[in-house]
Amino acid sequence: MSEQIWWYVARSGGIVALFLAFASVLWGLLLTTRLLQGRPSPRWLLDLHRFLGGATVVFTAIHVAGLMLDSYVSFGWSDVLVPLAADWKPGAVAWGVVAMWLLVAVEVTSLLMRHLPRRLWRFVHFGSYAMAWTGLVHGALAGT
């Protein structure tokens, strides 16, 4: 097995997570626009949005795990959980850490949606726009 396998896992996981994040945001926009209002929307439309969000979480976890297992840059827990804690490109990594925490907030509140006030859920869910764009900035600055 190549010694760079975790490098490839981390990079590909991050790229896939970014595409999934934007797909989920765009699909969510489609669900709430006037294009579909007034028409009965099949359950699978919302299910696809939820699937894309969940898949974003999975591939973000793969991205982070790949970074921590890679030996080229030694990332520790604080590096991937605390903005500006990383020694390697701290600004670029910070964008990714912020995007990850926004993703966690959106996903956790979505899972708890039935138990939360609608306004709170909606407010946090708007963070998905910031999550996608901060993820894009992270990818552009950190590179592959």
XYZ file of N, CA and C in Angstrom:
432
model
N 0.845 -1.178 0.000
C 0.000 0.000 0.000
C 0.892 1.243 0.000
N 0.513 2.235 -0.760
C 1.277 3.466 -0.872
C 1.283 4.213 0.462
N 2.424 4.831 0.766
C 2.500 5.599 2.007
C 1.696 6.894 1.919
N 1.267 7.240 0.724
C 0.464 8.446 0.540
C -1.034 8.165 0.527
N -1.439 6.962 0.891
C -2.850 6.595 0.810
C -3.732 7.540 1.632
N -3.284 7.911 2.841
C -4.112 8.777 3.687
C -4.193 10.186 3.126
N -3.137 10.604 2.433
C -3.162 11.898 1.751
C -4.273 11.891 0.698
N -4.330 10.824 -0.076
C -5.362 10.710 -1.112
C -6.759 10.575 -0.503
N -6.868 9.817 0.579
C -8.161 9.668 1.260
C -8.638 11.023 1.782
N -7.736 11.766 2.415
C -8.100 13.075 2.965
C -8.533 14.033 1.865
N -7.757 14.103 0.811
C -8.070 15.051 -0.260
C -9.350 14.674 -0.986
N -9.480 13.418 -1.350
C -10.691 13.010 -2.082
C -11.925 13.124 -1.189
N -11.789 12.793 0.093
C -12.916 12.950 1.017
C -13.358 14.392 1.118
N -12.402 15.309 1.174
C -12.729 16.730 1.243
C -13.395 17.242 -0.018
N -12.894 16.819 -1.162
C -13.479 17.263 -2.434
C -14.904 16.744 -2.578
N -15.110 15.478 -2.261
C -16.459 14.902 -2.350
C -17.386 15.593 -1.351
N -16.903 15.845 -0.132
C -17.721 16.532 0.876
C -18.136 17.913 0.387
N -17.220 18.621 -0.254
C -17.539 19.956 -0.757
C -18.620 19.901 -1.835
N -18.486 18.985 -2.773
C -19.512 18.844 -3.813
C -20.858 18.458 -3.216
N -20.851 17.549 -2.254
C -22.098 17.135 -1.607
C -22.732 18.289 -0.835
N -21.903 19.091 -0.170
C -22.419 20.236 0.585
C -23.136 21.207 -0.347
N -22.501 21.533 -1.469
C -23.141 22.448 -2.410
C -24.383 21.825 -3.036
N -24.339 20.533 -3.313
C -25.520 19.856 -3.863
C -26.673 19.905 -2.873
N -26.385 19.688 -1.597
C -27.427 19.727 -0.574
C -28.012 21.127 -0.437
N -27.150 22.140 -0.431
C -27.622 23.521 -0.325
C -28.476 23.883 -1.538
N -28.003 23.546 -2.721
C -28.767 23.869 -3.934
C -30.087 23.109 -3.982
N -30.074 21.856 -3.552
C -31.308 21.065 -3.527
C -32.282 21.644 -2.510
N -31.763 22.074 -1.365
C -32.608 22.716 -0.357
C -33.224 23.997 -0.884
N -32.446 24.763 -1.638
C -32.991 25.972 -2.265
C -34.104 25.625 -3.244
N -33.889 24.591 -4.020
C -34.907 24.159 -4.976
C -36.199 23.785 -4.258
N -36.071 23.124 -3.121
C -37.253 22.709 -2.367
C -38.047 23.892 -1.831
N -37.371 25.005 -1.559
C -38.050 26.147 -0.947
C -38.401 27.255 -1.935
N -38.041 27.109 -3.189
C -38.349 28.149 -4.168
C -39.749 27.972 -4.724
N -40.146 28.920 -5.492
C -41.487 28.897 -6.079
C -41.625 27.884 -7.207
N -40.514 27.334 -7.651
C -40.582 26.343 -8.723
C -41.422 25.142 -8.323
N -41.342 24.767 -7.045
C -42.064 23.579 -6.588
C -43.287 23.913 -5.741
N -43.468 25.180 -5.362
C -44.606 25.528 -4.514
C -45.906 25.408 -5.293
N -46.907 24.957 -4.606
C -48.203 24.769 -5.238
C -48.362 23.397 -5.856
N -47.276 22.709 -6.006
C -47.316 21.350 -6.552
C -47.067 20.372 -5.413
N -47.691 19.243 -5.475
C -47.362 18.256 -4.444
C -45.923 17.780 -4.647
N -45.121 17.914 -3.603
C -43.734 17.470 -3.752
C -43.584 16.078 -3.158
N -43.123 15.173 -3.970
C -42.934 13.805 -3.485
C -41.942 13.771 -2.323
N -42.138 12.816 -1.450
C -41.284 12.682 -0.266
C -39.819 12.489 -0.644
N -39.550 11.873 -1.786
C -38.167 11.595 -2.154
C -37.366 12.872 -2.370
N -38.031 13.998 -2.688
C -37.303 15.252 -2.867
C -36.648 15.687 -1.551
N -37.409 15.624 -0.459
C -36.857 15.954 0.853
C -35.871 14.883 1.313
N -36.187 13.630 1.013
C -35.277 12.540 1.383
C -33.913 12.702 0.716
N -33.899 13.149 -0.536
C -32.629 13.358 -1.235
C -31.828 14.472 -0.562
N -32.503 15.545 -0.165
C -31.834 16.646 0.536
C -31.200 16.137 1.833
N -31.946 15.348 2.573
C -31.422 14.787 3.826
C -30.259 13.833 3.561
N -30.376 13.038 2.513
C -29.294 12.116 2.157
C -28.021 12.882 1.812
N -28.151 13.934 1.017
C -26.981 14.726 0.634
C -26.314 15.349 1.860
N -27.118 15.845 2.799
C -26.563 16.406 4.028
C -25.846 15.353 4.858
N -26.464 14.191 4.999
C -25.832 13.104 5.752
C -24.556 12.618 5.092
N -24.571 12.528 3.767
C -23.373 12.100 3.036
C -22.257 13.136 3.179
N -22.626 14.410 3.269
C -21.624 15.456 3.504
C -20.922 15.227 4.834
N -21.695 14.869 5.859
C -21.109 14.581 7.175
C -20.148 13.394 7.078
N -20.566 12.336 6.402
C -19.730 11.134 6.281
C -18.414 11.458 5.575
N -18.484 12.177 4.465
C -17.252 12.464 3.723
C -16.387 13.518 4.420
N -17.000 14.382 5.212
C -16.205 15.293 6.039
C -15.441 14.498 7.093
N -16.091 13.503 7.686
C -15.418 12.635 8.663
C -14.277 11.860 8.003
N -14.490 11.387 6.787
C -13.425 10.691 6.047
C -12.259 11.645 5.790
N -12.578 12.881 5.424
C -11.554 13.897 5.182
C -10.712 14.126 6.442
N -11.378 14.332 7.565
C -10.679 14.599 8.826
C -9.874 13.375 9.271
N -10.459 12.196 9.163
C -9.742 10.969 9.545
C -8.500 10.777 8.681
N -8.632 11.017 7.380
C -7.481 10.903 6.487
C -6.373 11.867 6.863
N -6.752 13.089 7.250
C -5.748 14.067 7.679
C -5.025 13.608 8.934
N -5.771 13.055 9.866
C -5.158 12.641 11.130
C -4.283 11.401 10.967
N -4.599 10.565 9.990
C -3.816 9.348 9.757
C -2.623 9.572 8.832
N -2.630 10.686 8.106
C -1.537 10.988 7.186
C -0.301 11.419 7.971
N 0.864 10.990 7.528
C 2.095 11.314 8.254
C 2.829 12.527 7.678
N 2.409 13.044 6.528
C 3.088 14.187 5.921
C 2.943 15.427 6.800
N 1.715 15.737 7.182
C 1.443 16.810 8.137
C 0.780 16.140 9.329
N 1.343 16.320 10.488
C 0.800 15.654 11.676
C -0.308 16.504 12.298
N -1.545 16.165 11.965
C -2.687 16.856 12.553
C -3.110 16.132 13.821
N -3.332 16.889 14.872
C -3.871 16.340 16.110
C -5.316 16.773 16.273
N -5.912 16.345 17.381
C -7.318 16.679 17.619
C -7.550 18.189 17.648
N -6.691 18.919 18.330
C -6.906 20.370 18.413
C -6.775 21.028 17.042
N -5.906 20.495 16.197
C -5.724 21.055 14.855
C -6.995 20.978 14.023
N -7.752 19.903 14.194
C -8.952 19.712 13.371
C -10.231 20.166 14.076
N -10.133 20.533 15.344
C -11.330 20.947 16.086
C -11.333 22.420 16.486
N -10.158 23.046 16.535
C -10.047 24.429 17.003
C -9.496 25.303 15.876
N -10.233 26.338 15.474
C -9.723 27.226 14.423
C -8.401 27.885 14.836
N -7.494 27.982 13.893
C -6.179 28.611 14.037
C -5.217 27.847 14.947
N -5.539 26.619 15.319
C -4.647 25.821 16.167
C -3.611 25.053 15.355
N -3.849 24.850 14.084
C -2.942 24.048 13.252
C -1.664 24.820 12.949
N -0.559 24.110 12.899
C 0.716 24.714 12.515
C 0.826 24.846 10.994
N 0.232 23.905 10.262
C 0.291 23.904 8.803
C -0.848 24.761 8.256
N -0.526 25.830 7.557
C -1.504 26.739 6.958
C -2.676 27.011 7.909
N -2.412 27.655 9.039
C -3.453 27.821 10.055
C -4.702 28.550 9.554
N -4.536 29.549 8.711
C -5.698 30.263 8.184
C -6.557 29.385 7.300
N -5.904 28.664 6.403
C -6.634 27.778 5.490
C -7.348 26.670 6.250
N -6.673 26.100 7.234
C -7.277 25.026 8.032
C -8.425 25.578 8.870
N -8.275 26.802 9.378
C -9.332 27.413 10.196
C -10.642 27.520 9.424
N -10.561 27.874 8.137
C -11.779 27.934 7.322
C -12.476 26.577 7.303
N -11.701 25.520 7.196
C -12.272 24.174 7.190
C -12.869 23.787 8.530
N -12.197 24.167 9.613
C -12.714 23.862 10.951
C -14.041 24.583 11.176
N -14.111 25.845 10.786
C -15.367 26.600 10.926
C -16.461 25.961 10.077
N -16.132 25.576 8.851
C -17.120 24.911 7.986
C -17.612 23.619 8.626
N -16.698 22.864 9.233
C -17.085 21.605 9.874
C -18.046 21.855 11.034
N -17.759 22.849 11.871
C -18.639 23.129 13.005
C -19.992 23.660 12.543
N -20.014 24.436 11.470
C -21.302 24.865 10.906
C -22.091 23.655 10.412
N -21.403 22.727 9.764
C -22.051 21.499 9.300
C -22.625 20.716 10.477
N -21.856 20.593 11.544
C -22.334 19.880 12.736
C -23.585 20.563 13.291
N -23.559 21.888 13.392
C -24.717 22.618 13.921
C -25.957 22.397 13.060
N -25.787 22.478 11.747
C -26.925 22.287 10.837
C -27.462 20.867 10.944
N -26.580 19.893 10.956
C -27.027 18.494 11.002
C -27.664 18.129 12.341
N -27.064 18.560 13.441
C -27.623 18.229 14.762
C -28.999 18.864 14.930
N -29.124 20.139 14.556
C -30.442 20.774 14.690
C -31.452 20.174 13.725
N -31.000 19.685 12.595
C -31.926 19.022 11.669
C -32.422 17.708 12.253
N -31.533 16.980 12.917
C -31.946 15.728 13.554
C -32.900 15.982 14.723
N -32.755 17.138 15.362
C -33.602 17.494 16.503
C -34.747 18.431 16.122
N -34.989 18.598 14.843
C -35.937 19.587 14.342
C -37.306 19.510 15.018
N -37.804 18.329 15.248
C -39.134 18.178 15.850
C -39.180 18.663 17.297
N -38.016 18.769 17.924
C -37.950 19.158 19.333
C -37.500 20.606 19.524
N -37.249 21.308 18.436
C -36.754 22.683 18.508
C -37.799 23.656 17.981
N -37.760 24.896 18.470
C -38.622 25.914 17.861
C -38.245 26.084 16.382
N -39.240 26.203 15.546
C -39.018 26.307 14.092
C -38.075 27.460 13.741
N -38.238 28.585 14.431
C -37.388 29.750 14.136
C -35.915 29.467 14.441
N -35.651 28.746 15.523
C -34.267 28.391 15.863
C -33.684 27.462 14.807
N -34.451 26.436 14.443
C -33.977 25.507 13.419
C -33.683 26.255 12.121
N -34.592 27.124 11.717
C -34.428 27.862 10.460
C -33.189 28.759 10.510
N -32.997 29.443 11.642
C -31.835 30.318 11.810
C -30.535 29.528 11.659
N -30.447 28.408 12.351
C -29.233 27.578 12.272
C -29.083 26.996 10.872
N -30.195 26.605 10.259
C -30.148 26.000 8.927
C -29.613 26.982 7.881
N -29.846 28.274 8.090
C -29.272 29.266 7.183
C -27.746 29.236 7.229
N -27.182 28.665 8.287
C -25.734 28.499 8.375
C -25.171 27.576 7.310
N -26.039 26.817 6.656
C -25.558 25.918 5.603
C -24.959 26.699 4.433
N -25.466 27.912 4.189
C -24.875 28.728 3.122
C -23.438 29.097 3.488
N -23.251 29.566 4.717
C -21.906 29.917 5.179
C -21.006 28.686 5.203
N -21.567 27.546 5.600
C -20.788 26.301 5.650
C -20.231 25.951 4.276
N -21.070 26.007 3.264
C -20.621 25.641 1.918
C -19.533 26.601 1.422
N -19.732 27.892 1.630
C -18.759 28.857 1.134
C -17.459 28.835 1.929
N -17.531 28.641 3.253
C -16.281 28.540 4.016
C -15.536 27.263 3.649
N -16.274 26.213 3.339
C -15.638 24.984 2.856
C -14.920 25.210 1.535
N -15.535 25.991 0.665
C -14.911 26.302 -0.625
C -13.638 27.129 -0.426
N -13.701 28.129 0.450
C -12.510 28.941 0.740
C -11.408 28.056 1.325
N -11.780 27.161 2.233
C -10.813 26.218 2.815
C -10.131 25.400 1.720
N -10.919 24.846 0.826
C -10.354 24.036 -0.252
C -9.439 24.839 -1.162
N -9.841 26.081 -1.449
C -9.032 26.924 -2.329
C -7.711 27.317 -1.667
N -7.744 27.607 -0.379
C -6.530 28.045 0.314
C -5.622 26.890 0.734
N -6.221 25.786 1.146
C -5.417 24.642 1.590
C -4.902 23.845 0.400
N -5.671 23.830 -0.682
C -5.241 23.127 -1.888
C -5.202 21.628 -1.720
N -4.740 20.949 -2.762
C -4.635 19.487 -2.701
C -3.202 19.062 -2.944
